[in-house]
Short mmCIF file of C-alpha atoms in Angstrom, two decimals:
data_model
loop_
_atom_site.label_atom_id
_atom_site.label_comp_id
_atom_site.label_asym_id
_atom_site.label_seq_id
_atom_site.Cartn_x
_atom_site.Cartn_y
_atom_site.Cartn_z
CA MET A 1 -8.08 -16.95 -39.12
CA SER A 2 -6.64 -17.96 -35.76
CA LEU A 3 -4.53 -16.22 -33.15
CA PRO A 4 -0.82 -17.02 -32.67
CA ASP A 5 0.28 -19.49 -29.99
CA LYS A 6 2.77 -17.94 -27.52
CA THR A 7 3.05 -20.81 -25.08
CA THR A 8 6.49 -21.72 -23.83
CA THR A 9 8.17 -23.07 -20.71
CA ILE A 10 9.26 -21.12 -17.64
CA GLU A 11 12.92 -22.04 -18.39
CA ALA A 12 12.82 -20.95 -22.04
CA ALA A 13 11.04 -17.69 -21.26
CA VAL A 14 13.47 -16.67 -18.51
CA ALA A 15 16.45 -17.63 -20.71
CA ARG A 16 15.53 -14.68 -22.93
CA ILE A 17 16.32 -12.20 -20.13
CA PRO A 18 19.83 -10.71 -20.48
CA ASP A 19 22.20 -9.44 -17.77
CA GLY A 20 21.57 -5.80 -16.96
CA ALA A 21 17.86 -5.95 -17.78
CA THR A 22 15.27 -3.68 -16.23
CA ILE A 23 12.46 -5.95 -15.02
CA MET A 24 8.98 -5.10 -13.77
CA VAL A 25 7.68 -7.69 -11.32
CA GLY A 26 3.97 -7.91 -10.51
CA GLY A 27 2.53 -8.50 -7.05
CA PHE A 28 1.59 -6.67 -3.86
CA GLY A 29 2.77 -8.78 -0.95
CA VAL A 30 2.22 -12.43 -1.87
CA PRO A 31 -0.81 -12.25 -4.21
CA GLY A 32 0.16 -11.75 -7.84
CA THR A 33 3.90 -12.21 -7.31
CA PRO A 34 5.31 -14.45 -10.11
CA PHE A 35 7.23 -16.69 -7.71
CA THR A 36 8.02 -19.43 -10.24
CA LEU A 37 9.51 -17.03 -12.80
CA ILE A 38 11.53 -15.40 -10.00
CA ARG A 39 12.92 -18.74 -8.79
CA GLU A 40 13.95 -19.59 -12.34
CA LEU A 41 15.67 -16.19 -12.65
CA VAL A 42 17.56 -17.00 -9.44
CA ARG A 43 18.55 -20.41 -10.89
CA GLN A 44 19.75 -18.91 -14.18
CA GLY A 45 21.58 -16.11 -12.36
CA GLN A 46 21.22 -13.05 -14.64
CA LYS A 47 23.13 -10.14 -13.02
CA ASP A 48 23.02 -6.35 -12.60
CA LEU A 49 19.25 -6.25 -12.72
CA THR A 50 17.06 -3.22 -12.07
CA LEU A 51 13.77 -4.32 -10.54
CA ILE A 52 10.55 -2.34 -10.44
CA LYS A 53 8.15 -3.78 -7.87
CA ASN A 54 5.65 -2.40 -5.36
CA ASP A 55 7.43 -4.05 -2.41
CA ALA A 56 10.42 -6.30 -1.71
CA ASN A 57 8.32 -9.33 -0.69
CA GLU A 58 9.32 -10.90 2.63
CA THR A 59 12.58 -12.47 3.71
CA GLY A 60 13.22 -15.76 1.90
CA MET A 61 10.65 -15.35 -0.87
CA GLY A 62 10.08 -13.59 -4.17
CA ILE A 63 12.53 -10.85 -5.12
CA ASP A 64 14.26 -11.21 -1.75
CA LEU A 65 15.91 -14.29 -3.31
CA LEU A 66 17.28 -12.15 -6.16
CA ILE A 67 18.57 -9.50 -3.72
CA ALA A 68 20.15 -12.13 -1.46
CA ASN A 69 21.79 -13.74 -4.52
CA GLY A 70 23.46 -10.45 -5.47
CA GLN A 71 21.58 -10.16 -8.79
CA VAL A 72 19.94 -6.79 -8.08
CA LYS A 73 21.65 -3.44 -8.59
CA THR A 74 18.68 -1.10 -8.25
CA LEU A 75 15.14 -1.45 -6.89
CA ILE A 76 12.37 1.02 -7.67
CA SER A 77 9.67 0.45 -5.05
CA THR A 78 7.11 1.99 -2.71
CA HIS A 79 7.62 0.12 0.56
CA ILE A 80 10.17 -2.51 1.65
CA GLY A 81 9.30 -2.58 5.35
CA LEU A 82 8.33 -6.27 5.47
CA ASN A 83 11.77 -7.39 4.29
CA ALA A 84 14.57 -6.83 6.81
CA ASN A 85 17.13 -8.22 4.33
CA ALA A 86 16.18 -5.63 1.72
CA ILE A 87 16.45 -2.83 4.29
CA SER A 88 19.90 -4.02 5.34
CA ALA A 89 20.96 -4.33 1.66
CA LEU A 90 19.82 -0.72 1.22
CA ASN A 91 21.55 0.48 4.38
CA SER A 92 24.84 -1.25 3.51
CA GLY A 93 24.77 0.05 -0.07
CA ARG A 94 24.52 -3.40 -1.68
CA ILE A 95 21.46 -2.21 -3.59
CA ARG A 96 20.21 1.23 -4.52
CA VAL A 97 16.53 1.91 -3.81
CA GLU A 98 14.41 4.62 -5.41
CA PHE A 99 11.19 5.17 -3.47
CA CYS A 100 8.03 6.30 -5.19
CA ALA A 101 4.52 7.00 -3.86
CA GLN A 102 2.44 3.89 -4.52
CA GLY A 103 -0.22 5.31 -6.82
CA ILE A 104 2.37 7.39 -8.64
CA LEU A 105 4.41 4.25 -9.31
CA ALA A 106 1.25 2.68 -10.74
CA GLU A 107 0.55 5.75 -12.86
CA ARG A 108 4.17 6.03 -14.13
CA ILE A 109 3.92 2.40 -15.27
CA ARG A 110 0.51 2.98 -16.83
CA ALA A 111 1.89 6.04 -18.65
CA GLY A 112 4.84 3.98 -19.92
CA GLY A 113 2.43 1.32 -21.08
CA ALA A 114 0.30 3.92 -22.82
CA GLY A 115 3.23 5.40 -24.75
CA LEU A 116 3.34 8.63 -22.73
CA ALA A 117 6.54 10.33 -21.56
CA ALA A 118 5.57 11.52 -18.09
CA ILE A 119 2.76 12.50 -15.76
CA VAL A 120 2.40 15.71 -13.76
CA THR A 121 1.06 15.62 -10.22
CA ASP A 122 0.88 17.47 -6.91
CA ILE A 123 1.52 14.24 -4.98
CA GLY A 124 4.63 14.52 -2.84
CA LEU A 125 4.97 18.32 -2.98
CA GLY A 126 6.35 19.47 0.37
CA THR A 127 7.88 16.06 1.10
CA GLU A 128 11.27 14.43 0.50
CA LEU A 129 9.85 12.62 -2.53
CA ALA A 130 9.79 15.93 -4.41
CA GLU A 131 13.53 16.48 -4.01
CA GLY A 132 15.43 16.61 -7.30
CA LYS A 133 12.31 16.40 -9.45
CA GLN A 134 11.40 18.85 -12.17
CA VAL A 135 8.66 21.31 -11.16
CA VAL A 136 6.31 22.88 -13.70
CA GLU A 137 3.58 25.48 -13.29
CA MET A 138 0.19 24.79 -14.82
CA ASN A 139 -2.98 26.81 -14.20
CA GLY A 140 -1.18 28.66 -11.41
CA LYS A 141 -0.27 25.45 -9.55
CA ARG A 142 3.18 23.98 -8.94
CA LEU A 143 3.34 20.37 -10.05
CA LEU A 144 5.97 17.65 -10.15
CA VAL A 145 7.00 15.91 -13.34
CA GLU A 146 7.19 12.15 -12.83
CA ASN A 147 8.78 10.26 -15.71
CA ALA A 148 6.94 7.33 -17.24
CA LEU A 149 8.45 3.90 -16.63
CA ARG A 150 9.07 1.19 -19.20
CA ALA A 151 11.09 -1.97 -18.77
CA ASP A 152 12.91 -4.54 -20.88
CA VAL A 153 10.90 -7.32 -19.30
CA ALA A 154 7.70 -7.69 -17.26
CA LEU A 155 7.13 -10.80 -15.14
CA ILE A 156 3.40 -11.31 -14.65
CA HIS A 157 1.35 -13.77 -12.60
CA ALA A 158 -2.11 -14.41 -14.04
CA ASP A 159 -4.97 -16.63 -12.95
CA ARG A 160 -6.21 -17.79 -16.36
CA ALA A 161 -4.90 -17.41 -19.89
CA ASP A 162 -5.25 -18.68 -23.42
CA PRO A 163 -2.33 -19.46 -25.76
CA PHE A 164 -2.48 -15.98 -27.33
CA GLY A 165 -1.79 -14.41 -23.91
CA ASN A 166 -5.19 -13.03 -23.02
CA LEU A 167 -5.08 -12.83 -19.21
CA THR A 168 -7.37 -12.65 -16.19
CA TYR A 169 -6.38 -12.15 -12.57
CA ALA A 170 -7.69 -13.38 -9.21
CA ALA A 171 -9.00 -11.03 -6.48
CA THR A 172 -6.22 -8.81 -5.07
CA ALA A 173 -3.62 -10.64 -7.17
CA ARG A 174 -4.24 -8.01 -9.92
CA ASN A 175 -2.50 -5.04 -8.26
CA PHE A 176 0.39 -4.03 -10.56
CA ASN A 177 0.12 -6.98 -12.98
CA PRO A 178 -2.27 -5.54 -15.60
CA LEU A 179 -0.28 -2.27 -15.64
CA MET A 180 3.15 -3.90 -15.98
CA ALA A 181 1.78 -6.21 -18.67
CA MET A 182 1.49 -3.13 -20.89
CA ALA A 183 4.80 -1.47 -20.06
CA ALA A 184 7.64 -3.75 -21.16
CA LYS A 185 9.31 -4.75 -24.41
CA MET A 186 9.00 -8.43 -23.48
CA VAL A 187 6.06 -9.55 -21.34
CA ILE A 188 6.24 -13.01 -19.78
CA ALA A 189 3.17 -14.36 -17.99
CA GLU A 190 3.14 -17.39 -15.71
CA VAL A 191 -0.43 -18.64 -15.55
CA GLU A 192 -2.25 -20.91 -13.13
CA THR A 193 -4.71 -22.25 -15.70
CA LEU A 194 -4.15 -22.33 -19.45
CA GLY A 195 -7.19 -23.04 -21.57
CA PRO A 196 -7.66 -23.21 -25.34
CA LEU A 197 -8.44 -20.15 -27.48
CA GLY A 198 -12.05 -19.24 -26.78
CA SER A 199 -11.97 -20.50 -23.20
CA LEU A 200 -11.99 -16.92 -21.90
CA SER A 201 -14.99 -14.74 -22.59
CA PRO A 202 -13.77 -11.69 -24.55
CA GLU A 203 -15.61 -9.57 -21.98
CA ALA A 204 -13.65 -11.14 -19.12
CA VAL A 205 -10.18 -10.52 -20.57
CA GLU A 206 -8.29 -7.96 -18.50
CA THR A 207 -4.97 -7.93 -20.33
CA PRO A 208 -5.41 -8.35 -24.10
CA GLY A 209 -3.00 -10.92 -25.47
CA ALA A 210 -1.58 -8.42 -27.95
CA PHE A 211 0.46 -7.00 -25.04
CA VAL A 212 1.89 -10.39 -24.05
CA ASP A 213 4.88 -12.16 -25.63
CA HIS A 214 5.26 -15.46 -23.76
CA VAL A 215 2.81 -17.59 -21.79
CA ALA A 216 4.08 -20.31 -19.45
CA GLU A 217 1.63 -22.60 -17.70
CA LEU A 218 2.34 -23.48 -14.07
CA PHE A 219 1.94 -27.18 -13.48
CA GLU A 220 2.20 -26.68 -9.73
CA ILE A 221 1.49 -23.65 -7.60
CA SER A 222 4.51 -22.30 -5.70
CA GLU A 223 4.59 -23.02 -1.97
CA ASP A 224 5.27 -19.31 -1.54
CA TYR A 225 1.51 -18.75 -1.93
CA GLY A 226 0.80 -20.83 1.17
CA ILE A 227 -1.42 -19.31 3.82
CA VAL A 228 0.67 -18.28 6.82
CA ARG A 229 -0.28 -17.64 10.42
CA ARG A 230 0.45 -14.02 11.29
CA MET B 1 -18.38 -8.53 41.23
CA SER B 2 -18.80 -8.57 37.47
CA ASP B 3 -16.68 -10.85 35.34
CA ALA B 4 -16.78 -8.34 32.48
CA LYS B 5 -13.35 -6.83 31.98
CA PRO B 6 -13.40 -3.04 31.57
CA LEU B 7 -12.15 -1.79 28.22
CA ASP B 8 -8.49 -0.92 28.46
CA ALA B 9 -7.29 2.43 27.16
CA ARG B 10 -6.30 1.05 23.77
CA ALA B 11 -9.57 -0.74 23.16
CA ARG B 12 -11.47 2.37 24.30
CA MET B 13 -9.52 4.50 21.81
CA ILE B 14 -10.24 2.06 18.97
CA ALA B 15 -13.95 1.87 19.85
CA ARG B 16 -14.18 5.67 19.94
CA ALA B 17 -12.35 6.07 16.63
CA ALA B 18 -14.72 3.56 15.02
CA ARG B 19 -17.58 6.01 15.64
CA GLU B 20 -15.89 8.40 13.18
CA LEU B 21 -17.15 6.17 10.36
CA THR B 22 -20.71 7.10 9.43
CA ALA B 23 -23.30 5.85 6.96
CA GLY B 24 -22.48 6.29 3.30
CA MET B 25 -18.75 6.89 3.64
CA VAL B 26 -15.92 5.46 1.52
CA VAL B 27 -13.07 4.91 3.98
CA ASN B 28 -9.44 3.79 3.91
CA LEU B 29 -8.05 2.49 7.20
CA GLY B 30 -4.28 2.64 7.53
CA ILE B 31 -2.12 -0.34 8.37
CA GLY B 32 -1.75 -1.06 12.10
CA LEU B 33 -4.07 0.46 14.69
CA PRO B 34 -6.63 1.95 12.27
CA THR B 35 -7.56 -1.41 10.70
CA LYS B 36 -8.53 -2.57 14.21
CA VAL B 37 -11.66 -0.41 14.05
CA ILE B 38 -13.20 -2.94 11.62
CA ASN B 39 -14.09 -5.16 14.57
CA HIS B 40 -15.94 -2.28 16.25
CA LEU B 41 -18.18 -1.31 13.33
CA PRO B 42 -21.90 -2.11 13.66
CA ALA B 43 -22.82 -4.95 11.28
CA ASP B 44 -25.62 -2.85 9.77
CA LEU B 45 -23.50 0.27 9.11
CA PRO B 46 -23.57 1.01 5.36
CA VAL B 47 -19.94 1.95 4.78
CA CYS B 48 -17.47 1.06 2.00
CA LEU B 49 -13.94 0.18 3.10
CA HIS B 50 -11.15 0.60 0.53
CA THR B 51 -7.67 -0.90 0.57
CA GLU B 52 -4.72 0.28 -1.53
CA ASN B 53 -3.93 -3.10 -3.06
CA GLY B 54 -7.17 -3.03 -4.98
CA MET B 55 -10.47 -3.70 -3.24
CA THR B 56 -13.62 -1.92 -2.11
CA GLY B 57 -16.12 -3.60 0.18
CA ILE B 58 -13.79 -5.25 2.68
CA GLY B 59 -15.50 -7.70 4.99
CA ALA B 60 -14.31 -9.43 8.12
CA THR B 61 -10.68 -10.42 8.59
CA LEU B 62 -10.42 -14.19 8.23
CA PRO B 63 -8.56 -16.69 10.41
CA TYR B 64 -5.88 -18.50 8.42
CA GLU B 65 -7.92 -21.73 8.16
CA ARG B 66 -10.50 -19.89 6.05
CA ALA B 67 -8.15 -17.52 4.21
CA ASP B 68 -8.02 -17.07 0.41
CA ARG B 69 -4.37 -16.86 -0.72
CA ASN B 70 -5.33 -14.24 -3.33
CA LEU B 71 -7.24 -11.95 -1.00
CA ILE B 72 -5.40 -9.67 1.41
CA ASP B 73 -5.55 -6.04 2.50
CA ALA B 74 -2.62 -3.65 2.12
CA GLY B 75 -1.28 -4.74 5.49
CA GLY B 76 -1.23 -8.40 4.46
CA ALA B 77 -4.22 -9.47 6.58
CA TYR B 78 -6.46 -12.11 5.00
CA VAL B 79 -9.79 -10.42 4.39
CA SER B 80 -13.15 -11.48 2.99
CA PRO B 81 -15.46 -9.99 0.39
CA ILE B 82 -19.03 -8.89 1.12
CA PRO B 83 -21.93 -8.68 -1.34
CA GLY B 84 -21.00 -5.81 -3.66
CA SER B 85 -17.22 -5.99 -3.26
CA ALA B 86 -15.01 -5.04 -6.21
CA TYR B 87 -11.39 -5.78 -7.17
CA PHE B 88 -9.24 -3.51 -9.34
CA ASP B 89 -5.64 -2.75 -10.22
CA SER B 90 -3.32 -0.35 -8.40
CA ALA B 91 -3.87 2.53 -10.86
CA VAL B 92 -7.64 2.38 -10.35
CA SER B 93 -7.12 2.06 -6.61
CA PHE B 94 -5.20 5.33 -6.42
CA ALA B 95 -7.40 7.06 -9.00
CA LEU B 96 -10.09 6.59 -6.37
CA VAL B 97 -7.82 8.15 -3.73
CA ARG B 98 -6.48 11.09 -5.72
CA SER B 99 -9.79 12.08 -7.34
CA GLY B 100 -11.42 12.79 -3.99
CA ARG B 101 -13.66 9.74 -3.67
CA LEU B 102 -12.34 8.86 -0.21
CA ASP B 103 -14.50 10.53 2.39
CA LEU B 104 -12.16 9.59 5.20
CA THR B 105 -8.78 8.07 5.88
CA MET B 106 -7.62 7.09 9.33
CA LEU B 107 -3.84 6.83 9.63
CA GLY B 108 -1.21 6.06 12.23
CA ALA B 109 1.38 8.71 13.16
CA PHE B 110 4.87 9.22 14.50
CA GLU B 111 4.18 12.94 14.94
CA VAL B 112 1.30 15.37 14.33
CA ALA B 113 1.86 19.13 14.41
CA GLN B 114 -0.60 21.72 15.70
CA ASN B 115 -1.09 22.97 12.09
CA GLY B 116 -2.12 19.47 10.92
CA ASP B 117 1.23 18.38 9.46
CA LEU B 118 1.68 14.60 9.61
CA ALA B 119 4.86 12.52 9.81
CA ASN B 120 4.30 8.78 9.68
CA TRP B 121 6.70 7.15 7.24
CA LYS B 122 10.35 7.70 8.06
CA ILE B 123 12.69 7.98 11.03
CA PRO B 124 16.00 8.91 9.40
CA GLY B 125 18.79 6.49 10.25
CA LYS B 126 16.41 4.09 12.02
CA PHE B 127 13.41 3.23 9.89
CA SER B 128 13.20 4.09 6.18
CA PRO B 129 10.96 1.53 4.54
CA GLY B 130 9.25 3.88 2.06
CA ALA B 131 5.87 5.56 2.31
CA GLY B 132 3.74 3.10 0.34
CA GLY B 133 0.41 4.82 -0.28
CA ALA B 134 0.46 7.06 2.79
CA ILE B 135 1.38 10.28 0.99
CA GLU B 136 -1.54 10.05 -1.42
CA LEU B 137 -4.00 9.04 1.30
CA ALA B 138 -2.93 11.92 3.55
CA GLN B 139 -2.82 14.45 0.73
CA LYS B 140 -6.09 13.56 -1.02
CA ALA B 141 -8.69 12.00 1.30
CA ARG B 142 -11.42 14.54 2.00
CA ARG B 143 -10.93 14.13 5.73
CA VAL B 144 -7.77 12.87 7.42
CA VAL B 145 -7.86 11.64 11.00
CA VAL B 146 -5.12 10.01 13.02
CA MET B 147 -5.21 7.29 15.64
CA THR B 148 -2.11 6.99 17.79
CA THR B 149 -0.94 6.60 21.34
CA HIS B 150 -0.66 10.07 22.86
CA THR B 151 3.04 9.59 23.62
CA ASP B 152 5.74 7.32 22.19
CA ARG B 153 7.11 4.29 24.08
CA HIS B 154 9.58 6.55 25.92
CA GLY B 155 6.78 8.86 27.03
CA ASN B 156 7.64 11.67 24.61
CA PRO B 157 4.69 13.59 23.15
CA LYS B 158 3.69 12.80 19.57
CA LEU B 159 1.48 15.90 19.29
CA LEU B 160 3.92 18.74 18.71
CA GLN B 161 4.23 22.39 17.75
CA GLN B 162 6.20 21.31 14.68
CA CYS B 163 7.07 17.89 13.26
CA THR B 164 10.76 16.96 13.51
CA LEU B 165 10.54 13.97 11.12
CA PRO B 166 10.13 13.99 7.31
CA LEU B 167 6.54 14.92 6.46
CA THR B 168 3.94 12.70 4.87
CA ALA B 169 1.64 15.65 4.11
CA GLN B 170 1.25 19.27 5.14
CA ARG B 171 -1.74 20.65 7.11
CA ARG B 172 -4.07 17.75 6.42
CA VAL B 173 -4.90 16.21 9.82
CA ALA B 174 -8.30 17.29 11.14
CA ARG B 175 -8.69 15.13 14.25
CA ILE B 176 -6.60 12.86 16.46
CA PHE B 177 -7.83 9.89 18.50
CA THR B 178 -5.47 8.86 21.30
CA ASP B 179 -5.57 6.70 24.39
CA LEU B 180 -6.08 9.89 26.42
CA ALA B 181 -8.31 12.15 24.36
CA VAL B 182 -9.97 13.21 21.12
CA ILE B 183 -8.30 16.37 19.86
CA ASP B 184 -9.24 18.54 16.88
CA VAL B 185 -6.73 20.48 14.83
CA THR B 186 -8.18 24.00 14.54
CA ALA B 187 -6.96 27.24 12.99
CA HIS B 188 -5.71 28.10 16.50
CA GLY B 189 -4.02 24.77 17.20
CA PHE B 190 -4.96 21.63 19.17
CA GLU B 191 -8.37 21.74 20.88
CA LEU B 192 -9.51 19.18 23.42
CA CYS B 193 -12.85 17.60 22.39
CA GLU B 194 -13.23 14.49 24.56
CA LEU B 195 -11.40 12.79 27.42
CA ALA B 196 -10.85 9.09 27.93
CA THR B 197 -12.60 7.79 31.05
CA GLY B 198 -10.47 8.45 34.13
CA VAL B 199 -8.11 10.89 32.39
CA THR B 200 -7.82 14.51 33.55
CA VAL B 201 -7.37 17.65 31.47
CA GLN B 202 -4.04 18.20 33.21
CA GLU B 203 -2.78 14.75 32.19
CA VAL B 204 -3.62 15.48 28.55
CA THR B 205 -2.01 18.91 28.68
CA GLU B 206 1.19 17.48 30.18
CA ALA B 207 1.37 14.72 27.55
CA THR B 208 0.92 17.15 24.65
CA GLY B 209 3.95 18.90 23.16
CA ALA B 210 2.05 22.00 22.07
CA PRO B 211 -0.51 24.37 23.62
CA LEU B 212 -3.90 22.71 24.14
CA ILE B 213 -7.08 24.74 23.88
CA VAL B 214 -9.52 23.56 26.57
CA PRO B 215 -13.14 24.70 26.12
CA ASP B 216 -15.00 26.15 29.13
CA THR B 217 -17.85 23.71 28.60
CA ASP B 218 -18.08 20.19 30.02
CA ILE B 219 -15.73 17.82 28.20
CA PRO B 220 -17.49 14.60 27.16
CA THR B 221 -15.78 11.31 28.02
CA PHE B 222 -15.41 8.11 25.98
#
């Protein structure tokens, strides 16, 4: 018995994304952002996208390119403060932004990936983030209902992979990637190093390949990962 | 005459706030001023620093020549691991926060109220970037302290009777480190604990937008 081969190219994988798709995008700041998949999505030009991402990257990189190109309708995020373009797109009404507390965004995605409908939490009670949300009482406490999130597509950046889609991540490039890799109908991983089946120790695998649909090896690492002076 | 430059008010505040971290703690330092305390921690202090983007055991901040492109803190600074560091995903990172494993978080502030309310994420119409992880840190760390300048850049007090901006969390701030003083939030309001060197009680009182309880005893300086 052997495991299926899911390897493909960046172009072919992104070509499967339709207009109007809801797309989860991994990354927290630069590490873990699938810059090559994003640039290909900009090139192919799919429209009316809903993006789910921790942040809006910085001006001129990552999902900022999709926003600047008019491809994004809605962004579900936790913090867009490092991207002045995204803030001005929000302020001018060019995109709609739904803000979510960071760990609650992670947990809504994890719940979606685990086949659950929602989570209940006290996070955000007494703040603006509670406005318009369903409140339930459990054990004498008021709690907010936060719906689980699933997407049509997840764009993942992994450090190492095998052809079946078993994935590992580097340092703080994990962030939302392992969670989003469980929470979409179609999971596309760009990977820095692709090895043969058996090249990853089963104990080292962080995302089991059964969650992953397409694996595209990166033959060069995007310049967007370059170290910058701050 | 000595060549040694005296600590300015900001550096003095940061050095004083750094002493809030004690042996054995798990600590999250907020983006901005609070992360500056890292440089003031004794090398032999056994303390575990956490960052929201998925790391415990943060070491020194690295200059860009030595940076690892995959290793940053939540503020985007290039950081280094130390022996015993761990990396994890964002769900694990906030499981640690919400389950009460953070002994201390030190956050920045736009406003702090005398009942411990904190506003630090939104200035309607001017600055609405989203709260990131601040709400969970402020709501769930076992102890929440704030480091901020005592007044804003226009000289208006940031320590108030009531917050005017959207809240991050209600009644959670226990202590405030400023360039003028260390102030505790008590059941009776703000109480002066320490004064910055060269600052008078009257100066602190005038810069505070709420009643300030001043103990009869000698006020230590920092």
